[in-house]
Coordinates of C-alpha atoms in Angstrom, one line a residue:
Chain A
X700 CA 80.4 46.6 85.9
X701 CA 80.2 49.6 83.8
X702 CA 83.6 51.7 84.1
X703 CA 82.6 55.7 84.0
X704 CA 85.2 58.7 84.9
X705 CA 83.5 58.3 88.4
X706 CA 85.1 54.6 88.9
X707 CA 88.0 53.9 86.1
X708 CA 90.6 54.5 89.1
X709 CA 89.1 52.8 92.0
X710 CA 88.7 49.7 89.2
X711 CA 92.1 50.0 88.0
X712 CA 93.3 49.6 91.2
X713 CA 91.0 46.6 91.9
X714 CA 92.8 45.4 88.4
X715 CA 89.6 45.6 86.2
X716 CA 91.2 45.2 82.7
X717 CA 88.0 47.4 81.1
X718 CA 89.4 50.1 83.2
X719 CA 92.7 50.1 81.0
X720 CA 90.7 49.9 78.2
X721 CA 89.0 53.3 79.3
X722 CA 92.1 54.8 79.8
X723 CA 93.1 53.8 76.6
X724 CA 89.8 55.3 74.9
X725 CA 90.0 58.2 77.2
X726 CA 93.6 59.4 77.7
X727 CA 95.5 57.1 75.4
X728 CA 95.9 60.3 73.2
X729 CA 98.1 61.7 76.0
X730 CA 100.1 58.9 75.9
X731 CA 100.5 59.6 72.2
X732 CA 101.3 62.6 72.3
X733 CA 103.7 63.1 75.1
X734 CA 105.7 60.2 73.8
X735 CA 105.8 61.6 69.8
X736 CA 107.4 64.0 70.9
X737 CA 109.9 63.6 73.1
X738 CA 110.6 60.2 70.9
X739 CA 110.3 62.4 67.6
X740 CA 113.9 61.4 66.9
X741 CA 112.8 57.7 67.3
X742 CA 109.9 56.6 65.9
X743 CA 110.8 53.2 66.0
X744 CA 110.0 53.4 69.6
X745 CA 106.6 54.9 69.5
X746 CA 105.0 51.5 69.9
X747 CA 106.7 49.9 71.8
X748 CA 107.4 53.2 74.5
X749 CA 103.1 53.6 74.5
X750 CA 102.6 49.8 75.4
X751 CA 105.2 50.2 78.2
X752 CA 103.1 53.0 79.5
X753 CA 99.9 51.3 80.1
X754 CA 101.7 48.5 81.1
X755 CA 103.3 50.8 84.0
X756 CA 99.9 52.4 84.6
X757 CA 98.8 49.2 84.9
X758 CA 101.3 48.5 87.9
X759 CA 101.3 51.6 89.1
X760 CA 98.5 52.9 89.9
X761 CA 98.5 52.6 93.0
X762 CA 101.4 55.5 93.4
X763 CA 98.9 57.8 91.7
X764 CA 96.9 60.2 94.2
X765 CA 93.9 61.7 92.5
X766 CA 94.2 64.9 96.2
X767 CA 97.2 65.6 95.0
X768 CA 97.0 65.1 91.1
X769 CA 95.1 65.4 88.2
X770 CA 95.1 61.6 86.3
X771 CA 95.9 63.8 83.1
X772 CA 99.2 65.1 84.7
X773 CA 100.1 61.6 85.7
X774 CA 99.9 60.1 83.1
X775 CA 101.7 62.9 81.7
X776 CA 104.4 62.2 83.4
X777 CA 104.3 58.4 83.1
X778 CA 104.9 58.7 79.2
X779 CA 107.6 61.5 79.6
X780 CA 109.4 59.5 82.2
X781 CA 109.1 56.3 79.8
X782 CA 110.3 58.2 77.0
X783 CA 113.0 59.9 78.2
X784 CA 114.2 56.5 79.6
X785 CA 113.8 54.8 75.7
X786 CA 115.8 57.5 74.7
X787 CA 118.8 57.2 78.0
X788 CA 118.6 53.6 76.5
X789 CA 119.2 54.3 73.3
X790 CA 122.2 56.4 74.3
X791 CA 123.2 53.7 76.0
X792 CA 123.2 51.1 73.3
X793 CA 124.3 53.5 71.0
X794 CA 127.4 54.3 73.0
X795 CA 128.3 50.1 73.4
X796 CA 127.7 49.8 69.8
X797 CA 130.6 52.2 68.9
X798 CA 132.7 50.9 71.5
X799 CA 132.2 47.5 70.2
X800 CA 132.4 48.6 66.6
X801 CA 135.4 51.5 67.0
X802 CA 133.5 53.3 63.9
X803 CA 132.0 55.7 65.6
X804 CA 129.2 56.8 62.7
X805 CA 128.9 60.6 62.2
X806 CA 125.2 60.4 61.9
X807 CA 124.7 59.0 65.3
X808 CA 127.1 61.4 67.0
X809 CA 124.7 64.3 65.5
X810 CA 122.0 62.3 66.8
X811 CA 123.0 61.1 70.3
X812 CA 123.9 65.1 70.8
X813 CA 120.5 66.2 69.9
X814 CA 119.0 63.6 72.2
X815 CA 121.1 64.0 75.1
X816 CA 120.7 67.5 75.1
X817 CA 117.3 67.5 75.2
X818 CA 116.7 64.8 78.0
X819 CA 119.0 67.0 79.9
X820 CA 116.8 70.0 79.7
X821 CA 113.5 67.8 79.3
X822 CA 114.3 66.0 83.2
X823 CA 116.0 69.4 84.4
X824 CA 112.0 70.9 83.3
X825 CA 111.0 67.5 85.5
X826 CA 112.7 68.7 88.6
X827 CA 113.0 72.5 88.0
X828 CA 112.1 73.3 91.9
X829 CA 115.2 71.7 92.9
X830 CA 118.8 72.9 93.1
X831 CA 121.5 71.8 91.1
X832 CA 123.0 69.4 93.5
X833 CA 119.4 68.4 94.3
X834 CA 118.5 67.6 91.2
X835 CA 121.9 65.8 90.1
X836 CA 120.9 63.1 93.1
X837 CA 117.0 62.6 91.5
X838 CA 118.1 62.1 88.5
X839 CA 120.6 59.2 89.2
X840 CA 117.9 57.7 91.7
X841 CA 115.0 58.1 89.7
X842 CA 115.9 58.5 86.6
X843 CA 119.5 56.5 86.4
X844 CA 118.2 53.8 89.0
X845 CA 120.9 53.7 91.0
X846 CA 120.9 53.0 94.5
X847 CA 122.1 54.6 97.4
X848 CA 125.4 53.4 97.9
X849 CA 126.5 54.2 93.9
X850 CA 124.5 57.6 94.2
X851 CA 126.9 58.2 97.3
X852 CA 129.9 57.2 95.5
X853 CA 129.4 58.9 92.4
X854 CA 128.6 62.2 94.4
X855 CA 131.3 61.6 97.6
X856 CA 128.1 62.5 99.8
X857 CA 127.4 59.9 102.6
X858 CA 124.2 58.2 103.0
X859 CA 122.6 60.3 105.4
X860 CA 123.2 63.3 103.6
X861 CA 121.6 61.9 100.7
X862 CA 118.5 60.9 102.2
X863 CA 118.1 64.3 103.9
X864 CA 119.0 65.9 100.3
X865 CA 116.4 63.5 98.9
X866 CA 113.5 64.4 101.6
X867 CA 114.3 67.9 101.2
X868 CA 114.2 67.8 97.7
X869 CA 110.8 66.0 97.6
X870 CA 109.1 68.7 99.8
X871 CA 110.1 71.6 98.2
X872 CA 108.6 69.5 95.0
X873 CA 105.2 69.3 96.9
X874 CA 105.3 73.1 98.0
X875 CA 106.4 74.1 94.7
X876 CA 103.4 71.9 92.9
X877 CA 100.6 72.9 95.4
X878 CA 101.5 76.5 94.3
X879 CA 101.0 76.1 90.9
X880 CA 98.0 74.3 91.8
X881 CA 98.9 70.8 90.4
X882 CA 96.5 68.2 92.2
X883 CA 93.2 70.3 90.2
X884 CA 91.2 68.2 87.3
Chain B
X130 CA 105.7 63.3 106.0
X131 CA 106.1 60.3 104.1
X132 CA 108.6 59.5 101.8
X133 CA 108.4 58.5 98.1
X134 CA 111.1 56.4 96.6
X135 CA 109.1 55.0 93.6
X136 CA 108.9 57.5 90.9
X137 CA 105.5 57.3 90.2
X138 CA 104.5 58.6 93.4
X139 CA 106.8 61.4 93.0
X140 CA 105.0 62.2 89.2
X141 CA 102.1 63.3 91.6
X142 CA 104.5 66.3 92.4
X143 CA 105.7 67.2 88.6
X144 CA 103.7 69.4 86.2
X145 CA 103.6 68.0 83.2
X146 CA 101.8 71.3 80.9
X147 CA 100.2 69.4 78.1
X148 CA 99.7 72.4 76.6
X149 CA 103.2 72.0 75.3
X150 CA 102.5 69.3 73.4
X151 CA 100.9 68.9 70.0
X152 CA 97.1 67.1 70.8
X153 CA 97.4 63.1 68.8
X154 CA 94.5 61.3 68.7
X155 CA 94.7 57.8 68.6
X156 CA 92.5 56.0 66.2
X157 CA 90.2 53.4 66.4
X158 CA 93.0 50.7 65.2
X159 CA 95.2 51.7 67.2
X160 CA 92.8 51.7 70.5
X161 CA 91.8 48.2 69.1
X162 CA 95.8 47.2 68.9
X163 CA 96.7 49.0 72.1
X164 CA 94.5 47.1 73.7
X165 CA 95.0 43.7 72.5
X166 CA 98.7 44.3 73.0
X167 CA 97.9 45.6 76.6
X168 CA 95.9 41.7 77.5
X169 CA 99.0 39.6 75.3
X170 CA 101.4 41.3 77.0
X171 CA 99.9 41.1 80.4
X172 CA 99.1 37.2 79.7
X173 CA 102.9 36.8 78.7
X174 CA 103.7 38.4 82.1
X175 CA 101.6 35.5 84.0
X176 CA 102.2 33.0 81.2
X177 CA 104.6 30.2 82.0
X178 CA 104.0 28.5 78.0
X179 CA 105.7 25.1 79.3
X180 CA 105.8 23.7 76.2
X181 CA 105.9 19.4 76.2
X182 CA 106.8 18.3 79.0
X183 CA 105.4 20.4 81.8
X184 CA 107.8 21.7 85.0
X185 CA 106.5 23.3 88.1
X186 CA 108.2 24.3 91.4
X187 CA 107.2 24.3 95.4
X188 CA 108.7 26.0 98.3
X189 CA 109.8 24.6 101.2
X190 CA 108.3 23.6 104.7
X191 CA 110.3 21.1 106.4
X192 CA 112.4 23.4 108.5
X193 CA 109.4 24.9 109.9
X194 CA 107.5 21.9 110.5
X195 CA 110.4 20.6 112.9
X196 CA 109.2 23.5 115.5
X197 CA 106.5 24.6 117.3
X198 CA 106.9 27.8 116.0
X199 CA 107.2 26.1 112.4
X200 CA 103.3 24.1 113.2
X201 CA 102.1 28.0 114.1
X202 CA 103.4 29.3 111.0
X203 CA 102.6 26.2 108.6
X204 CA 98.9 26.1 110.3
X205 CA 98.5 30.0 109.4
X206 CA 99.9 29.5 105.9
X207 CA 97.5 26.6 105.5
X208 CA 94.5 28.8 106.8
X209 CA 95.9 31.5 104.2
X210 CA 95.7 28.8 100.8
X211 CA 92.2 27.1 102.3
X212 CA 90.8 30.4 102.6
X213 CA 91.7 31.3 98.7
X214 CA 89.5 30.3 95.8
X215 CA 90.6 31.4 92.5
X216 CA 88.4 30.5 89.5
X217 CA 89.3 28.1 86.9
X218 CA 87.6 30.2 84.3
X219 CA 89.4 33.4 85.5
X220 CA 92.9 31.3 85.6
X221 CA 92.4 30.0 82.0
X222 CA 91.5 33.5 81.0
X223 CA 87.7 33.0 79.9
X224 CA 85.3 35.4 81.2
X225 CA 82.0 33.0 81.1
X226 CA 81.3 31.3 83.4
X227 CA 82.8 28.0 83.3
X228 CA 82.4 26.7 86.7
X229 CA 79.7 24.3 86.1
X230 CA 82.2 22.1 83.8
X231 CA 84.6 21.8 86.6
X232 CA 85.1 19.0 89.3
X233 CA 85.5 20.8 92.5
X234 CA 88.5 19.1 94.2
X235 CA 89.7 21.2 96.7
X236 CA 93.0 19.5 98.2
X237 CA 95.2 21.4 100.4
X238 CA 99.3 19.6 100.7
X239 CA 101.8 21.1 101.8
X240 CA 105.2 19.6 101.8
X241 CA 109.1 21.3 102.0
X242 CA 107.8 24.8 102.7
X243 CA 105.3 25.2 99.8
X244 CA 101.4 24.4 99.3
X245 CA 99.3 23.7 97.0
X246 CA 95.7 23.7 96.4
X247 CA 94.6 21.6 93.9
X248 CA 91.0 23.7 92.9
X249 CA 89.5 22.1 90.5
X250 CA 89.9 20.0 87.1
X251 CA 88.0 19.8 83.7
X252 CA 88.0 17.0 81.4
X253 CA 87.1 17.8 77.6
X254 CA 88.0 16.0 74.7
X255 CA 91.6 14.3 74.7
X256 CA 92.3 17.2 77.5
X257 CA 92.9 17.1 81.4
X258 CA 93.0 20.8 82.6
X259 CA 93.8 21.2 86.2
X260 CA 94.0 24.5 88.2
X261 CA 96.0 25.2 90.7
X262 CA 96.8 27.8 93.8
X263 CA 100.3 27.5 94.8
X264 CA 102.0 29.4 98.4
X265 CA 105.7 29.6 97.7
X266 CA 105.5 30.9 101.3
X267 CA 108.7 33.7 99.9
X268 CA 108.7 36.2 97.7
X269 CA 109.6 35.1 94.0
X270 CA 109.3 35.7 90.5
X271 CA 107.6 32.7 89.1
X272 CA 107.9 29.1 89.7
X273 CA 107.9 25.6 87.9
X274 CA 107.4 22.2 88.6
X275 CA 107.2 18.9 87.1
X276 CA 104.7 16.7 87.2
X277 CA 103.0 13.1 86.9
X278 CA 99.6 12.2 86.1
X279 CA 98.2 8.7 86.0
X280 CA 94.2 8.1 84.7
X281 CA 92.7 5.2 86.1
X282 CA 95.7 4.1 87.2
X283 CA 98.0 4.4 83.8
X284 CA 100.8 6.9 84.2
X285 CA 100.8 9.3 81.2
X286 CA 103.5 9.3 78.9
X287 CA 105.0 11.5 75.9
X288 CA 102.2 14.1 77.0
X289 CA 102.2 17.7 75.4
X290 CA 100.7 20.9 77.7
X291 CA 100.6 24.2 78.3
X292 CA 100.1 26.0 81.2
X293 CA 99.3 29.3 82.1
X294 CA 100.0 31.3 85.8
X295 CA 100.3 34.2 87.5
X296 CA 100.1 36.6 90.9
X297 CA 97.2 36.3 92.9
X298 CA 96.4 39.7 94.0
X299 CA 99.6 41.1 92.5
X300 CA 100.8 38.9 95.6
X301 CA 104.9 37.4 95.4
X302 CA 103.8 34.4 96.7
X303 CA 100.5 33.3 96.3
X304 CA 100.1 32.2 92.8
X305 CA 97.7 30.5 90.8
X306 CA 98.0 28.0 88.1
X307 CA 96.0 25.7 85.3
X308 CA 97.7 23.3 83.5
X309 CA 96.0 21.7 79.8
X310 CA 97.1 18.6 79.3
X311 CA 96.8 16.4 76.6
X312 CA 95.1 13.2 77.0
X313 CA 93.9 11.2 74.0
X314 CA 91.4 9.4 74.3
X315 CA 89.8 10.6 77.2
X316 CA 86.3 8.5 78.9
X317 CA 84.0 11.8 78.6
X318 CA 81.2 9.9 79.9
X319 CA 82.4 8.3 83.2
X320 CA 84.0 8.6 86.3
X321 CA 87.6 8.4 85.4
X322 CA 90.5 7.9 88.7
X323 CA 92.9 10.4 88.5
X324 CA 96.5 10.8 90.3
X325 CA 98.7 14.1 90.2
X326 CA 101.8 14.5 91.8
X327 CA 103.3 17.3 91.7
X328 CA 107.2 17.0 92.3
X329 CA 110.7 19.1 91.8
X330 CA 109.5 22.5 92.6
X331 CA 112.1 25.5 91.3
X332 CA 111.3 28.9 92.9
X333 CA 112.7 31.5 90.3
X334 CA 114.0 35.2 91.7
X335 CA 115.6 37.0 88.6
X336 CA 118.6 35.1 87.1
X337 CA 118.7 32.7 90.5
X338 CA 116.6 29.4 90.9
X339 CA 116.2 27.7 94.1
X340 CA 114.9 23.5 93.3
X341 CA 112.8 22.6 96.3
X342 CA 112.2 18.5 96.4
X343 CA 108.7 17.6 97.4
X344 CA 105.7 15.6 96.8
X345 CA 102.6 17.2 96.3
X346 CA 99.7 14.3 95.8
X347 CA 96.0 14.7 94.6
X348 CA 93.5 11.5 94.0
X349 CA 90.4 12.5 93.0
X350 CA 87.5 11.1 90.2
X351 CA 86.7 13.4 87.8
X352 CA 83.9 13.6 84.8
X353 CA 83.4 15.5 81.6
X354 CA 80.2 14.6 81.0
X355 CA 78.6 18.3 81.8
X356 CA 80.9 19.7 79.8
X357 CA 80.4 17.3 76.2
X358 CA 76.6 17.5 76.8
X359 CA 77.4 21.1 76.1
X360 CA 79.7 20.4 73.3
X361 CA 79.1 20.9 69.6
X362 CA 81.1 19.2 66.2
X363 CA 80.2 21.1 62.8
X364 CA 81.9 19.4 60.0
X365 CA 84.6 21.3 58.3
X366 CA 85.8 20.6 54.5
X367 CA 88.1 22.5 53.3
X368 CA 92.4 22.2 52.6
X369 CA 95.3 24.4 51.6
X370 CA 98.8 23.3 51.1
X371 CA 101.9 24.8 52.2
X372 CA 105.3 23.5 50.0
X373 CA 104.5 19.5 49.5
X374 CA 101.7 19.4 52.9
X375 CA 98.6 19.5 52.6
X376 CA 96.4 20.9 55.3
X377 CA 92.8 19.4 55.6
X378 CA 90.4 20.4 57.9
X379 CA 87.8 18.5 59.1
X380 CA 85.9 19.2 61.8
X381 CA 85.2 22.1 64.1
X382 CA 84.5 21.7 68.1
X383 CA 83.2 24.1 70.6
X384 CA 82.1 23.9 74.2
X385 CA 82.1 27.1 76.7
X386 CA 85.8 25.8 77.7
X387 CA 87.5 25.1 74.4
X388 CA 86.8 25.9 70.5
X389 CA 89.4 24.0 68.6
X390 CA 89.3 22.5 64.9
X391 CA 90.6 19.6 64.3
X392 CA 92.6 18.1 60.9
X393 CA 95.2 16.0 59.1
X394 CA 98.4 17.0 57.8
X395 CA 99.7 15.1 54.4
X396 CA 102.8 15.0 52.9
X397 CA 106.1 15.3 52.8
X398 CA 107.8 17.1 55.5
X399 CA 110.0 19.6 54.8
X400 CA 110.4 22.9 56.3
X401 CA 108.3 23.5 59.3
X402 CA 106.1 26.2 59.5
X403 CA 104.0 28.3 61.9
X404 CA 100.4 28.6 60.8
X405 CA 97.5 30.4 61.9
X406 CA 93.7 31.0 60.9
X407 CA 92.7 34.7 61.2
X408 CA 89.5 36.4 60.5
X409 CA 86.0 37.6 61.8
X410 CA 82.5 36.5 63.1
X411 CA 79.6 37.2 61.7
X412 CA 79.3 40.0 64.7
X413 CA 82.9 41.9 63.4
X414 CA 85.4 40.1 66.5
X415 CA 88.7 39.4 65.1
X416 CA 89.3 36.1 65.3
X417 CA 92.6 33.7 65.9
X418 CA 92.5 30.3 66.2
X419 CA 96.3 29.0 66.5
X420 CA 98.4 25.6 65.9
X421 CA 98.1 24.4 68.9
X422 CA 99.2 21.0 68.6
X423 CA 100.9 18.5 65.7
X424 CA 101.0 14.7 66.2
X425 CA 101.6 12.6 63.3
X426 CA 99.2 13.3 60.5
X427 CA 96.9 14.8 62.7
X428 CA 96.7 18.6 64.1
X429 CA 94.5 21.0 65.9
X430 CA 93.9 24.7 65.9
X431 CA 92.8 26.6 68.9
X432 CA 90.8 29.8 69.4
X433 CA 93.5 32.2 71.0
X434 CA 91.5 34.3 73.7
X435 CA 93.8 37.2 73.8
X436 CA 91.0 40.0 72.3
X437 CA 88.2 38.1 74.5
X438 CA 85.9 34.8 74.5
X439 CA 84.6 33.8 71.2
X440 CA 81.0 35.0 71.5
X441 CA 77.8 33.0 72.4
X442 CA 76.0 34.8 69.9
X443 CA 77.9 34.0 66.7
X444 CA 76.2 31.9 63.6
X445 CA 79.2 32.1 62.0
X446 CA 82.9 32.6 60.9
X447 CA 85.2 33.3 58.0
X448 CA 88.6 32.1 58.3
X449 CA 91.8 32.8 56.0
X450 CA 95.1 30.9 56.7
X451 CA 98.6 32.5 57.0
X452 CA 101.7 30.7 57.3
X453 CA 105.7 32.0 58.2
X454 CA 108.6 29.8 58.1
X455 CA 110.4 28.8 61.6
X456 CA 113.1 29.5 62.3
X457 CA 116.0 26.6 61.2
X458 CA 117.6 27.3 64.3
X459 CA 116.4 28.6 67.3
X460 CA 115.7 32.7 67.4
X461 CA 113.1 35.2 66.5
X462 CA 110.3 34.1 64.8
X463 CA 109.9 35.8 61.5
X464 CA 107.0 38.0 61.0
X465 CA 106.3 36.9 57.4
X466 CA 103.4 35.6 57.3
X467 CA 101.6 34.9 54.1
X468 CA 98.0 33.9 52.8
X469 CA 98.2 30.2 52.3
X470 CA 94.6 29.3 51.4
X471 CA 91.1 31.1 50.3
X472 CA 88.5 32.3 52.7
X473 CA 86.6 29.7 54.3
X474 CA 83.1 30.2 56.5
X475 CA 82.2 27.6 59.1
X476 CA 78.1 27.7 60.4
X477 CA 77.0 27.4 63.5
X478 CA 73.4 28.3 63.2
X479 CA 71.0 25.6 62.9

């Protein structure tokens, strides 16, 4: 089967590997470019980060909804999710590195400051519809992965409080992106 | 309204402006790399490389099968495997069509919870391959088994295979499976008899393995005929040497199922290598044909799939060799490989 614009997402779904290869052709540069640079601290992890992505587009496609988003702006935010976990995991390492080494190397500091800064702002710009408080509970659920119980511990909210937070949160994030106009090609 | 807690449902709500970002094309190499990267990696996902001595897993039945309810349930999951064909060819990875090479067998057992389908089996040269659909019948990761394969009534022994599996349908429990096996020696003309059990099935979630004991029995005759009448041997003369060995090979042999060349290995053994042949057809495909296998003096390089089949069209191909050290003990393999040996062009045409 030949894969055109007019079929690459039905035969992704239907896990047609020439439909990978189309995005790859088609939107890889995306990829590319989303990832270089919020990675530009960490090229290192260029390579890696870009075959994580198509490897989660692969898996994933069936979360994307073409009514209520452009494949481009997916995507988009595939690789700027991705990165901006290599680089949390990077913090991460970094951070059990100096623990385990007690030299704590200046360098790195500088570093880990820069990066941490900007994943704050660049997942803050991620969820900018949402309030503070809002946006402090995606982030640890989407973001930091945790589930329910440590979100509720880490936050003293209870359960249900969170999940009407969370559904809130997600439908102001629809309003807000139907207004700008989000789901066009 | 209805809920997203995956995060790439909720991307469908987040602008991302690209317009903020600086446009990098990707080349043509990389495309090419991204690519073959994207099919290695996804094969790793589904590959179970088992090495030797193969292992397998099952699931288990028996409580159910004690019940009325259980005969219900172990009759639908039965339905559910009998209903399910899964092609050899698309198991093993090769897109042509290699379906005329392979002895339907189609036996459904079930035992301790999980069934198995045995599909079909293809006999080549000094190789058994079987295929597999398994129904862990619960959601899992992967599973393994062990098995035992008799030919003609002679159990096999000090056997190396490799297998390869995955999801059916991105499914957690139905899975398919194919199993190469070397036999030496194999009647490629006959009827041979052929026994595989199945036993010792491990169901693996994460870090946690559950070992479900079963037996899981397939007689069948098989043939290879088909498949050597469409078989092909072009002589090969050409050696390198790594440290003291010396690498001769001899012969190269290709059939829609397998394209391996076959050799010697001379010398003193001393440190052990990986080796590999890389280079084109006379079309421009990369091509990789790997160490597949080492016993005694003799060995045999494989053609490595990953990029895609090697092509019916080809007349011919240039091969360089490229060796690394292994690793003493075990960890990461080293990625320095080096040129061992000159260019060398086998011909297919005429």
């Amino acid at each position: 089967m030949q894969i055109t614009e007019d079929n690459f997402i039905e035969q992704l779904k239907n896990k047609n590997e020439k439909a990978l290869e189309h995005v790859i052709d088609n939107y890889g540069w995306i990829l590319k470019s989303v990832i270089k640079k919020h990675l530009f601290y960490l090229p290192d992890y260029h390579e890696e980060c870009l075959n994580d992505c198509l490897m989660s587009i692969w898996e994933n496609i069936s979360y994307y909804d073409p009514k209520k988003s452009s494949f481009k702006n997916w995507i988009g935010g595939v690789a700027k999710y991705k990165a901006i976990n290599y680089v949390r995991k990077y913090l991460r390492d970094l951070e059990n590195e100096n623990i385990e080494n007690v030299t704590v190397i200046t360098e790195d500091n500088a570093l880990s400051q820069v990066l941490s800064k900007e994943i704050s702002l660049e997942t803050k710009k991620m969820l900018e519809c949402l309030s503070e408080e809002d946006r402090e509970i995606f982030m640890k659920l989407y973001f930091e992965e945790k589930n329910m119980d440590e979100i509720s511990c880490d936050t003293g909210l209870a359960k249900p409080v969170l999940y009407n937070r969370l559904s809130r949160g997600r439908k102001k994030m629809r309003e807000a992106f139907s207004l700008k106009g989000g789901s066009s090609q | 309204m209805k809920d997203c807690n995956n995060v790439y449902e909720l991307l469908n709500y987040m602008e991302i402006d690209l317009d903020d970002y600086e446009k990098e094309m990707l080349s043509d190499k990389e495309k090419r790399s991204l690519k073959g990267l994207f099919k290695k990696k996804r094969r790793q996902r589904v590959l179970m490389q088992i090495g030797t001595i193969a292992a397998i897993f099952f699931l288990a039945i028996g409580f159910f099968s004690q019940t009325n309810l259980g005969k219900n349930v172990y009759a639908a999951v039965q339905l559910k495997v009998a209903e399910i064909s899964y092609s050899i060819g698309v198991s093993m990875g090769i897109e042509r069509d290699i379906e005329p090479y392979a002895n339907v067998v189609d036996q459904i057992v079930a035992d301790n919870g999980i069934e198995v389908k045995l599909s079909s089996v293809i006999i080549d040269k000094d190789e058994l391959i079987f295929s597999i659909i398994v129904n862990t019948n619960k959601a899992v990761d992967m599973f393994r088994f062990d098995y035992d394969i008799f030919i003609n009534g002679k159990k096999l022994t000090n056997y190396g295979a490799t297998g390869r599996a995955g999801s059916i349908t991105d499914s957690d429990s139905l899975f398919f499976h194919t199993q190469a096996v070397d036999v030496e020696g194999i009647d490629l003309k006959d009827d041979i008899d052929v026994r595989i059990v199945l036993k010792d099935m491990e169901l693996i979630t994460g870090t946690s393995q559950e070992k479900r004991k079963g037996k899981w029995q397939f007689d069948f005759t098989a043939n290879g005929s088909e498949l050597t009448a469409n078989s092909r041997t072009i002589p090969i003369d050409y050696s390198f040497n790594i440290d003291n060995q010396e690498y001769i090979l001899q012969e190269f042999r290709y059939n829609p199922v397998n394209q391996k060349i076959y050799g010697k290995v001379k010398g003193a053994f001393g440190v052990r290598y990986d080796v590999y042949l890389k280079g084109h057809d006379n079309l421009g495909n990369e091509v990789v044909f790997y160490l597949a296998s080492v016993s005694g003096e003799d060995l045999e390089f494989k053609y490595s799939n990953i990029y895609s089949d090697l092509s019916d069209e080809l007349t011919s191909i240039s091969l360089t060799p490229y060796a690394a050290k292994l690793p003493e003990q075990s960890g990461k393999m080293s990625d320095d490989y080096r040129q061992v040996g000159e260019e060398f062009i086998i011909y297919l045409s005429k």
